[in-house]
Amino acid sequence: MLGGALSRIVRRIQDAKAELEQLFAKIEGVRERALETERAITEMTADIKRLDSTKKNLTLSMTALKRLQMLTTAYEQLRGLSQSRQYRECAHLLQAVIQLMAHFKSYRSIDQIAALSKNVADVQRELLEQVCEDFEVTFAKGEVQQKRGMLAEACQVMDALGDHARTRLVTWYCNTQLREYRQVFRGNDEAGSLDNIARRYSWFNRMLKTYDAEHAALFPASWRVNEMLANAFCETTRDDYKGILQRSMRRTDGQPPDVNLLLSCLQETLDFEHSLEKRFAIGESRSSMDTVTSSEEKRHGFSQAVSEAFEPYLSIWVESQDKQLATLIPKYRQQPIKSPDEDFHSQLVIPSSTELFHQYRVTLAQCAKLSTGSRLLELSRTFGKYLDAYAQQVLFYHLAEKTGGPSVEGAVIILNTADYCFTTTNQLEEKIKSRIDEELRDKVDMQSSADAFMGVASAAVRALVHKTELDCEPAWREMRTVPWSKMDSVGDQSPYVAVLLHRVKNRSKEILRLLPKPQYARAYCDHLVDTLTNTYLLNIAASKPISESGAEQLLLDSYVLKKGFAELATLATESSATTGGSKSTPLNPAFVKRVNQSTAKLDPLLKTLQVRASPPEGLVQAYLIHIRDRSELNFRKILDLKGITRKGEQHSLIELFNAFKAAPANEGLPGSNPLIAGLQLTSLPSAAGGGGSGGGGGGSASLAAALKESAGAHGSSTPARFDPANFGTALMNAARDAGDRIASPHLGGGLGGSGAVTTTIGSRATSPPPAIPLPSMAGGTGGEGIGDVVATTAAAQGGVSENLKNFGKFFRRDVGSFGGFGRRDDGRRSLDKR
């Protein structure tokens, strides 16, 4: 059974092979028949293809022969018409001949075609020379009007001949028309001088009128011959001006060209270019006089077509602008900040500021017409130079003008002006960048000038803070007269606290009502809180010795003051509201946080003073916990404040302190606490004639010493490093100290090498603050030259200018970092309208 199955399988395989062989045989047969069919069709269509090729060649030959016949006929006609000067027909035939000749470019290897091509080129050349000769003869004989029609038709021939023919004819025409101009103004020194520049433009305007009346009909409008004539005139005139200006700069007497004459010529040139711009602006977009184009771009129209010759000498003009602006600064300095007949309002600015920027705007517009390159960059630097001078010698001078400083309204006007100048200076920088060439755009930088104005704004805010600070002096005197060393119990808040808060709020409400921007209101409140906190700290030092109960009472008073300070943020809103008080106005959380941070420096000192000296370990541990430093000098100050003056008692406490600070737990403490290191325990005279108890007149500390604490000074022997965050306070304090030395020479003192001012609070209370001197951040006396101190020396000017700019950068960041609070004046005029 298995064998039968295998035999069937073998038989089926053999059958399949046989069928495949048959299939392959059929396929081969089909392929052979297909090849035979293809050969048959090819043989059948070969004759047809030969016939098609013959027909195509015959058609091409007939077309070529016909075109050759047309070309030969047109050539013969063209020769005849050219000899009879029938230019209109010549123009049409010439166009046809040129088009027909283009078909035979590939046949120039044939001798007959090459000869015909040469003959056509000869006719074109003869026509070109003939037309040019006709124009020359006609213009020479003055027969333009009689032969106007022939010349107009001849221009059609030149149009057919191509661009080179048109260019030759137009160039000849321009040179012919300008020949007289070149002879008159180049061959005569008097006629060609800058004094007679108006004659050049008058001459060309007459030429344009002649063209419009007599020659415009000769040339096709598409040629724009009048514009080409104007271009040729501008090129010639520009070359003349370059030579004249070069010769004037090489004068034997060494004097440069007269600036007024140069500007007069330049203005006439700009007016002339502008008239050409208006005349030829139709049909093509051209740049206006105010359009600034990059030097890499092709200049369009007639902008700077002639005035370009003046650009290398515009430095003389920039120098004249420099001298003009230099005369304005002293004049602005002598002007009052407010006209006597002008009513004060909270947006008022000093009139000279708007006048200065108006002058800048006019000068910038004029310079942009003259040059958008290096001269505009030079002018921008001149602008920055006198913006710095205005900030320093006008605005800052008015802050320091009087011995008592400016009034509240005066300080607000100066603040408004500085803010206006800051904004407008940034706008000016953007305006210059939009006009100057692109490769110079990054070199325009007026941020230092803007920072100087922001520095003035900060100084104005500090001046307002100083006004409030002076009002608080009676409260501080009352604080210093309290016998803190004899106090044995703690009661309600001390009487001086109510007096202090009342005076602060009354004056602040008056000031905040006038401040135009919430940002400046916030800056005023921040600086006021810092100043009052520092002054409170100084008066604590001035009230030594202080008992434990006295320290506890002072700590309670500080909490009441902190709560009162937090309400300053509500005064601006309160002053603008018709009803309601501070209780109905919610506190500003951000400002409350700022007040807490500022007053937090009081807690460590007062909490340490609360601890009794017995047992001594308690006082030492309290010092290490609250003051948190390892300075023996600072620990001695705490003992001095507590009234522990006996050497034996001090010695034992100091030994105990040295033992405790050497413990491993205290090794990580800093070397000195800047708050305590900055305290100067100097005696303060009492305004009532007596001192506090125990200490014989109370303690004293200089305001600059308090600044050292803010700057992070670690000791009186360490030179103070400039910190813009404290520059405004140092500026105002230096002014007060200078006034104290002048008003009370016996007090002595000054800004020493350590940066500590030894003037007293008592003298500051009895003497009004003087004009602000030039502060030296590296030390020095800083007290000379009150009346005219801003302009004493160039080096001093540079110093105060740099200080203003540095602090302006910080103040700009500070003002920009908080949103402000209080009244908003939606109706305030924009800075641009000012």
PDB file of C-alpha atoms in Angstrom, residues 391-628:
ATOM      1  CA  ALA A 391      21.436 115.963  37.219  1.00  0.00           C
ATOM      2  CA  GLN A 392      24.498 117.001  39.202  1.00  0.00           C
ATOM      3  CA  GLN A 393      24.755 120.759  38.748  1.00  0.00           C
ATOM      4  CA  VAL A 394      21.051 121.675  38.602  1.00  0.00           C
ATOM      5  CA  LEU A 395      18.849 119.099  40.332  1.00  0.00           C
ATOM      6  CA  PHE A 396      21.377 118.031  42.949  1.00  0.00           C
ATOM      7  CA  TYR A 397      22.389 121.660  43.421  1.00  0.00           C
ATOM      8  CA  HIS A 398      18.805 122.650  44.231  1.00  0.00           C
ATOM      9  CA  LEU A 399      18.681 119.899  46.829  1.00  0.00           C
ATOM     10  CA  ALA A 400      21.775 121.475  48.387  1.00  0.00           C
ATOM     11  CA  GLU A 401      21.005 125.087  47.598  1.00  0.00           C
ATOM     12  CA  LYS A 402      19.893 126.390  50.956  1.00  0.00           C
ATOM     13  CA  THR A 403      21.285 125.817  54.402  1.00  0.00           C
ATOM     14  CA  GLY A 404      17.985 124.329  55.468  1.00  0.00           C
ATOM     15  CA  GLY A 405      17.634 122.276  52.308  1.00  0.00           C
ATOM     16  CA  PRO A 406      14.642 122.543  49.962  1.00  0.00           C
ATOM     17  CA  SER A 407      11.108 122.821  51.250  1.00  0.00           C
ATOM     18  CA  VAL A 408       8.787 119.859  51.063  1.00  0.00           C
ATOM     19  CA  GLU A 409       7.231 121.219  47.889  1.00  0.00           C
ATOM     20  CA  GLY A 410      10.686 121.919  46.468  1.00  0.00           C
ATOM     21  CA  ALA A 411      11.861 118.381  47.172  1.00  0.00           C
ATOM     22  CA  VAL A 412       8.705 116.987  45.512  1.00  0.00           C
ATOM     23  CA  ILE A 413       9.324 119.135  42.423  1.00  0.00           C
ATOM     24  CA  ILE A 414      12.909 117.889  42.240  1.00  0.00           C
ATOM     25  CA  LEU A 415      11.675 114.304  42.662  1.00  0.00           C
ATOM     26  CA  ASN A 416       9.113 114.792  39.853  1.00  0.00           C
ATOM     27  CA  THR A 417      11.777 116.306  37.621  1.00  0.00           C
ATOM     28  CA  ALA A 418      14.244 113.492  38.265  1.00  0.00           C
ATOM     29  CA  ASP A 419      11.544 110.928  37.519  1.00  0.00           C
ATOM     30  CA  TYR A 420      10.563 112.778  34.324  1.00  0.00           C
ATOM     31  CA  CYS A 421      14.191 113.023  33.216  1.00  0.00           C
ATOM     32  CA  PHE A 422      14.763 109.333  33.971  1.00  0.00           C
ATOM     33  CA  THR A 423      11.849 108.260  31.778  1.00  0.00           C
ATOM     34  CA  THR A 424      12.592 110.737  29.007  1.00  0.00           C
ATOM     35  CA  THR A 425      16.270 109.782  28.937  1.00  0.00           C
ATOM     36  CA  ASN A 426      15.298 106.174  28.259  1.00  0.00           C
ATOM     37  CA  GLN A 427      12.931 107.344  25.525  1.00  0.00           C
ATOM     38  CA  LEU A 428      15.717 109.473  24.060  1.00  0.00           C
ATOM     39  CA  GLU A 429      18.037 106.463  23.953  1.00  0.00           C
ATOM     40  CA  GLU A 430      15.437 104.405  22.092  1.00  0.00           C
ATOM     41  CA  LYS A 431      14.820 107.278  19.664  1.00  0.00           C
ATOM     42  CA  ILE A 432      18.514 107.572  18.862  1.00  0.00           C
ATOM     43  CA  LYS A 433      18.825 103.800  18.417  1.00  0.00           C
ATOM     44  CA  SER A 434      15.927 103.829  15.955  1.00  0.00           C
ATOM     45  CA  ARG A 435      17.661 106.480  13.843  1.00  0.00           C
ATOM     46  CA  ILE A 436      21.342 105.564  13.991  1.00  0.00           C
ATOM     47  CA  ASP A 437      23.031 103.108  11.630  1.00  0.00           C
ATOM     48  CA  GLU A 438      22.604  99.490  12.676  1.00  0.00           C
ATOM     49  CA  GLU A 439      26.300  98.810  13.218  1.00  0.00           C
ATOM     50  CA  LEU A 440      26.462 101.671  15.751  1.00  0.00           C
ATOM     51  CA  ARG A 441      23.212 100.887  17.543  1.00  0.00           C
ATOM     52  CA  ASP A 442      24.802  98.871  20.333  1.00  0.00           C
ATOM     53  CA  LYS A 443      27.191 101.729  21.137  1.00  0.00           C
ATOM     54  CA  VAL A 444      24.351 104.071  22.134  1.00  0.00           C
ATOM     55  CA  ASP A 445      24.073 103.843  25.918  1.00  0.00           C
ATOM     56  CA  MET A 446      22.475 106.486  28.134  1.00  0.00           C
ATOM     57  CA  GLN A 447      21.728 104.275  31.106  1.00  0.00           C
ATOM     58  CA  SER A 448      24.400 105.940  33.222  1.00  0.00           C
ATOM     59  CA  SER A 449      22.596 109.271  32.784  1.00  0.00           C
ATOM     60  CA  ALA A 450      19.279 107.641  33.644  1.00  0.00           C
ATOM     61  CA  ASP A 451      20.880 106.155  36.755  1.00  0.00           C
ATOM     62  CA  ALA A 452      22.124 109.638  37.751  1.00  0.00           C
ATOM     63  CA  PHE A 453      18.556 110.953  37.649  1.00  0.00           C
ATOM     64  CA  MET A 454      17.370 108.009  39.708  1.00  0.00           C
ATOM     65  CA  GLY A 455      20.119 108.849  42.196  1.00  0.00           C
ATOM     66  CA  VAL A 456      18.758 112.405  42.414  1.00  0.00           C
ATOM     67  CA  ALA A 457      15.266 110.996  42.932  1.00  0.00           C
ATOM     68  CA  SER A 458      16.578 108.932  45.822  1.00  0.00           C
ATOM     69  CA  ALA A 459      18.337 111.961  47.304  1.00  0.00           C
ATOM     70  CA  ALA A 460      15.051 113.880  47.064  1.00  0.00           C
ATOM     71  CA  VAL A 461      13.260 111.080  48.912  1.00  0.00           C
ATOM     72  CA  ARG A 462      15.992 111.177  51.565  1.00  0.00           C
ATOM     73  CA  ALA A 463      15.522 114.949  51.848  1.00  0.00           C
ATOM     74  CA  LEU A 464      11.828 114.389  52.562  1.00  0.00           C
ATOM     75  CA  VAL A 465      12.756 111.771  55.142  1.00  0.00           C
ATOM     76  CA  HIS A 466      15.100 114.293  56.718  1.00  0.00           C
ATOM     77  CA  LYS A 467      12.225 116.775  57.054  1.00  0.00           C
ATOM     78  CA  THR A 468      10.307 114.221  59.063  1.00  0.00           C
ATOM     79  CA  GLU A 469      13.397 113.321  61.028  1.00  0.00           C
ATOM     80  CA  LEU A 470      13.857 116.949  62.132  1.00  0.00           C
ATOM     81  CA  ASP A 471      10.257 117.084  63.357  1.00  0.00           C
ATOM     82  CA  CYS A 472      10.977 114.118  65.619  1.00  0.00           C
ATOM     83  CA  GLU A 473      13.870 115.745  67.513  1.00  0.00           C
ATOM     84  CA  PRO A 474      11.725 116.972  70.460  1.00  0.00           C
ATOM     85  CA  ALA A 475      10.575 113.393  71.009  1.00  0.00           C
ATOM     86  CA  TRP A 476      14.155 112.135  70.963  1.00  0.00           C
ATOM     87  CA  ARG A 477      15.194 114.817  73.437  1.00  0.00           C
ATOM     88  CA  GLU A 478      12.393 113.742  75.722  1.00  0.00           C
ATOM     89  CA  MET A 479      13.529 110.127  75.400  1.00  0.00           C
ATOM     90  CA  ARG A 480      17.086 111.030  76.390  1.00  0.00           C
ATOM     91  CA  THR A 481      15.909 112.924  79.500  1.00  0.00           C
ATOM     92  CA  VAL A 482      14.167 109.819  80.929  1.00  0.00           C
ATOM     93  CA  PRO A 483      16.218 108.353  83.854  1.00  0.00           C
ATOM     94  CA  TRP A 484      16.407 104.846  82.387  1.00  0.00           C
ATOM     95  CA  SER A 485      18.963 103.706  84.960  1.00  0.00           C
ATOM     96  CA  LYS A 486      16.619 104.486  87.870  1.00  0.00           C
ATOM     97  CA  MET A 487      13.531 102.838  86.372  1.00  0.00           C
ATOM     98  CA  ASP A 488      12.431  99.911  88.516  1.00  0.00           C
ATOM     99  CA  SER A 489       9.077  99.012  86.916  1.00  0.00           C
ATOM    100  CA  VAL A 490       7.487  98.822  83.505  1.00  0.00           C
ATOM    101  CA  GLY A 491       4.299 100.670  82.712  1.00  0.00           C
ATOM    102  CA  ASP A 492       2.432 101.727  79.620  1.00  0.00           C
ATOM    103  CA  GLN A 493       4.258 103.217  76.657  1.00  0.00           C
ATOM    104  CA  SER A 494       6.554 106.126  77.410  1.00  0.00           C
ATOM    105  CA  PRO A 495       5.285 109.688  76.741  1.00  0.00           C
ATOM    106  CA  TYR A 496       7.847 110.353  74.022  1.00  0.00           C
ATOM    107  CA  VAL A 497       6.394 107.499  71.914  1.00  0.00           C
ATOM    108  CA  ALA A 498       3.060 109.268  71.394  1.00  0.00           C
ATOM    109  CA  VAL A 499       4.854 112.510  70.549  1.00  0.00           C
ATOM    110  CA  LEU A 500       7.116 110.736  68.066  1.00  0.00           C
ATOM    111  CA  LEU A 501       4.316 108.870  66.285  1.00  0.00           C
ATOM    112  CA  HIS A 502       2.148 111.994  66.163  1.00  0.00           C
ATOM    113  CA  ARG A 503       4.882 114.051  64.530  1.00  0.00           C
ATOM    114  CA  VAL A 504       5.855 111.257  62.122  1.00  0.00           C
ATOM    115  CA  LYS A 505       2.303 110.683  60.955  1.00  0.00           C
ATOM    116  CA  ASN A 506       1.455 114.365  60.575  1.00  0.00           C
ATOM    117  CA  ARG A 507       4.516 115.138  58.508  1.00  0.00           C
ATOM    118  CA  SER A 508       4.266 111.895  56.520  1.00  0.00           C
ATOM    119  CA  LYS A 509       0.638 112.524  55.673  1.00  0.00           C
ATOM    120  CA  GLU A 510       1.607 115.919  54.274  1.00  0.00           C
ATOM    121  CA  ILE A 511       4.466 114.439  52.235  1.00  0.00           C
ATOM    122  CA  LEU A 512       2.663 111.341  50.958  1.00  0.00           C
ATOM    123  CA  ARG A 513      -0.198 113.500  49.735  1.00  0.00           C
ATOM    124  CA  LEU A 514       2.240 115.234  47.372  1.00  0.00           C
ATOM    125  CA  LEU A 515       4.185 112.235  46.072  1.00  0.00           C
ATOM    126  CA  PRO A 516       3.015 111.488  42.516  1.00  0.00           C
ATOM    127  CA  LYS A 517       3.840 107.784  42.310  1.00  0.00           C
ATOM    128  CA  PRO A 518       3.087 104.951  44.731  1.00  0.00           C
ATOM    129  CA  GLN A 519       6.619 103.653  44.200  1.00  0.00           C
ATOM    130  CA  TYR A 520       8.109 106.813  45.655  1.00  0.00           C
ATOM    131  CA  ALA A 521       5.616 106.774  48.523  1.00  0.00           C
ATOM    132  CA  ARG A 522       6.794 103.267  49.346  1.00  0.00           C
ATOM    133  CA  ALA A 523      10.445 104.329  49.061  1.00  0.00           C
ATOM    134  CA  TYR A 524       9.802 107.246  51.426  1.00  0.00           C
ATOM    135  CA  CYS A 525       8.158 104.993  53.993  1.00  0.00           C
ATOM    136  CA  ASP A 526      10.913 102.384  53.747  1.00  0.00           C
ATOM    137  CA  HIS A 527      13.680 104.937  54.206  1.00  0.00           C
ATOM    138  CA  LEU A 528      11.788 106.668  57.001  1.00  0.00           C
ATOM    139  CA  VAL A 529      11.388 103.433  58.949  1.00  0.00           C
ATOM    140  CA  ASP A 530      15.080 102.617  58.496  1.00  0.00           C
ATOM    141  CA  THR A 531      16.108 106.113  59.585  1.00  0.00           C
ATOM    142  CA  LEU A 532      13.861 106.173  62.652  1.00  0.00           C
ATOM    143  CA  THR A 533      14.991 102.706  63.668  1.00  0.00           C
ATOM    144  CA  ASN A 534      18.647 103.720  63.403  1.00  0.00           C
ATOM    145  CA  THR A 535      17.958 106.938  65.320  1.00  0.00           C
ATOM    146  CA  TYR A 536      16.121 104.978  68.026  1.00  0.00           C
ATOM    147  CA  LEU A 537      19.151 102.723  68.316  1.00  0.00           C
ATOM    148  CA  LEU A 538      21.442 105.751  68.616  1.00  0.00           C
ATOM    149  CA  ASN A 539      19.299 107.291  71.306  1.00  0.00           C
ATOM    150  CA  ILE A 540      19.333 104.021  73.244  1.00  0.00           C
ATOM    151  CA  ALA A 541      23.110 104.301  73.218  1.00  0.00           C
ATOM    152  CA  ALA A 542      22.806 107.956  74.215  1.00  0.00           C
ATOM    153  CA  SER A 543      20.606 107.063  77.189  1.00  0.00           C
ATOM    154  CA  LYS A 544      23.125 104.884  79.034  1.00  0.00           C
ATOM    155  CA  PRO A 545      23.211 103.573  81.640  1.00  0.00           C
ATOM    156  CA  ILE A 546      20.028 101.541  81.248  1.00  0.00           C
ATOM    157  CA  SER A 547      18.612  99.310  83.936  1.00  0.00           C
ATOM    158  CA  GLU A 548      16.895  96.009  83.321  1.00  0.00           C
ATOM    159  CA  SER A 549      13.460  97.595  83.777  1.00  0.00           C
ATOM    160  CA  GLY A 550      14.498 100.465  81.534  1.00  0.00           C
ATOM    161  CA  ALA A 551      15.510  98.021  78.803  1.00  0.00           C
ATOM    162  CA  GLU A 552      12.183  96.234  79.183  1.00  0.00           C
ATOM    163  CA  GLN A 553      10.345  99.572  78.885  1.00  0.00           C
ATOM    164  CA  LEU A 554      12.387 100.456  75.777  1.00  0.00           C
ATOM    165  CA  LEU A 555      11.523  97.091  74.252  1.00  0.00           C
ATOM    166  CA  LEU A 556       7.830  97.744  74.932  1.00  0.00           C
ATOM    167  CA  ASP A 557       8.167 101.185  73.364  1.00  0.00           C
ATOM    168  CA  SER A 558       9.829  99.646  70.302  1.00  0.00           C
ATOM    169  CA  TYR A 559       6.817  97.354  69.813  1.00  0.00           C
ATOM    170  CA  VAL A 560       4.478 100.341  69.955  1.00  0.00           C
ATOM    171  CA  LEU A 561       6.683 102.210  67.469  1.00  0.00           C
ATOM    172  CA  LYS A 562       6.763  99.207  65.174  1.00  0.00           C
ATOM    173  CA  LYS A 563       2.992  99.062  65.150  1.00  0.00           C
ATOM    174  CA  GLY A 564       2.809 102.781  64.454  1.00  0.00           C
ATOM    175  CA  PHE A 565       5.384 102.531  61.649  1.00  0.00           C
ATOM    176  CA  ALA A 566       3.344  99.795  59.981  1.00  0.00           C
ATOM    177  CA  GLU A 567       0.452 102.264  59.659  1.00  0.00           C
ATOM    178  CA  LEU A 568       2.526 104.639  57.497  1.00  0.00           C
ATOM    179  CA  ALA A 569       1.435 102.692  54.433  1.00  0.00           C
ATOM    180  CA  THR A 570      -2.178 103.709  55.032  1.00  0.00           C
ATOM    181  CA  LEU A 571      -1.520 107.453  55.241  1.00  0.00           C
ATOM    182  CA  ALA A 572      -1.380 108.083  51.487  1.00  0.00           C
ATOM    183  CA  THR A 573      -4.774 106.470  50.970  1.00  0.00           C
ATOM    184  CA  GLU A 574      -6.090 108.120  54.098  1.00  0.00           C
ATOM    185  CA  SER A 575      -5.014 111.585  52.935  1.00  0.00           C
ATOM    186  CA  SER A 576      -6.895 111.224  49.635  1.00  0.00           C
ATOM    187  CA  ALA A 577     -10.061 109.832  51.180  1.00  0.00           C
ATOM    188  CA  THR A 578     -12.826 112.162  52.265  1.00  0.00           C
ATOM    189  CA  THR A 579     -13.834 110.055  55.242  1.00  0.00           C
ATOM    190  CA  GLY A 580     -12.425 107.209  57.238  1.00  0.00           C
ATOM    191  CA  GLY A 581      -9.196 106.762  59.123  1.00  0.00           C
ATOM    192  CA  SER A 582      -6.274 104.468  59.315  1.00  0.00           C
ATOM    193  CA  LYS A 583      -8.269 101.836  61.187  1.00  0.00           C
ATOM    194  CA  SER A 584     -10.585 101.363  58.194  1.00  0.00           C
ATOM    195  CA  THR A 585      -7.623 100.971  55.829  1.00  0.00           C
ATOM    196  CA  PRO A 586      -6.033  97.512  55.824  1.00  0.00           C
ATOM    197  CA  LEU A 587      -2.311  97.328  56.421  1.00  0.00           C
ATOM    198  CA  ASN A 588      -0.001  96.519  53.557  1.00  0.00           C
ATOM    199  CA  PRO A 589       1.423  93.032  54.289  1.00  0.00           C
ATOM    200  CA  ALA A 590       4.628  93.632  52.316  1.00  0.00           C
ATOM    201  CA  PHE A 591       5.310  96.882  54.128  1.00  0.00           C
ATOM    202  CA  VAL A 592       4.536  95.314  57.522  1.00  0.00           C
ATOM    203  CA  LYS A 593       7.113  92.651  56.703  1.00  0.00           C
ATOM    204  CA  ARG A 594       9.617  95.377  55.817  1.00  0.00           C
ATOM    205  CA  VAL A 595       8.946  97.188  59.096  1.00  0.00           C
ATOM    206  CA  ASN A 596       9.436  93.969  61.036  1.00  0.00           C
ATOM    207  CA  GLN A 597      12.739  93.329  59.295  1.00  0.00           C
ATOM    208  CA  SER A 598      13.981  96.858  59.956  1.00  0.00           C
ATOM    209  CA  THR A 599      13.006  96.978  63.634  1.00  0.00           C
ATOM    210  CA  ALA A 600      14.154  93.425  64.338  1.00  0.00           C
ATOM    211  CA  LYS A 601      17.673  94.751  64.975  1.00  0.00           C
ATOM    212  CA  LEU A 602      16.447  96.336  68.240  1.00  0.00           C
ATOM    213  CA  ASP A 603      15.321  93.129  69.892  1.00  0.00           C
ATOM    214  CA  PRO A 604      18.728  91.427  70.442  1.00  0.00           C
ATOM    215  CA  LEU A 605      20.198  94.517  72.087  1.00  0.00           C
ATOM    216  CA  LEU A 606      17.231  95.279  74.359  1.00  0.00           C
ATOM    217  CA  LYS A 607      16.673  91.646  75.321  1.00  0.00           C
ATOM    218  CA  THR A 608      20.327  91.386  76.318  1.00  0.00           C
ATOM    219  CA  LEU A 609      20.095  94.575  78.389  1.00  0.00           C
ATOM    220  CA  GLN A 610      17.077  93.129  80.265  1.00  0.00           C
ATOM    221  CA  VAL A 611      19.211  90.374  81.798  1.00  0.00           C
ATOM    222  CA  ARG A 612      20.661  91.176  85.228  1.00  0.00           C
ATOM    223  CA  ALA A 613      24.402  90.976  85.837  1.00  0.00           C
ATOM    224  CA  SER A 614      23.843  88.592  88.712  1.00  0.00           C
ATOM    225  CA  PRO A 615      24.366  85.744  88.255  1.00  0.00           C
ATOM    226  CA  PRO A 616      27.056  86.724  85.697  1.00  0.00           C
ATOM    227  CA  GLU A 617      26.624  83.487  83.756  1.00  0.00           C
ATOM    228  CA  GLY A 618      23.078  84.571  82.823  1.00  0.00           C
ATOM    229  CA  LEU A 619      24.268  87.842  81.275  1.00  0.00           C
ATOM    230  CA  VAL A 620      27.062  86.126  79.323  1.00  0.00           C
ATOM    231  CA  GLN A 621      24.757  83.423  78.036  1.00  0.00           C
ATOM    232  CA  ALA A 622      22.125  86.010  77.101  1.00  0.00           C
ATOM    233  CA  TYR A 623      24.767  87.911  75.127  1.00  0.00           C
ATOM    234  CA  LEU A 624      25.841  84.781  73.265  1.00  0.00           C
ATOM    235  CA  ILE A 625      22.216  83.856  72.536  1.00  0.00           C
ATOM    236  CA  HIS A 626      20.975  87.292  71.351  1.00  0.00           C
ATOM    237  CA  ILE A 627      24.013  89.214  70.124  1.00  0.00           C
ATOM    238  CA  ARG A 628      25.643  86.036  68.819  1.00  0.00           C
TER     239      ARG A 628
END
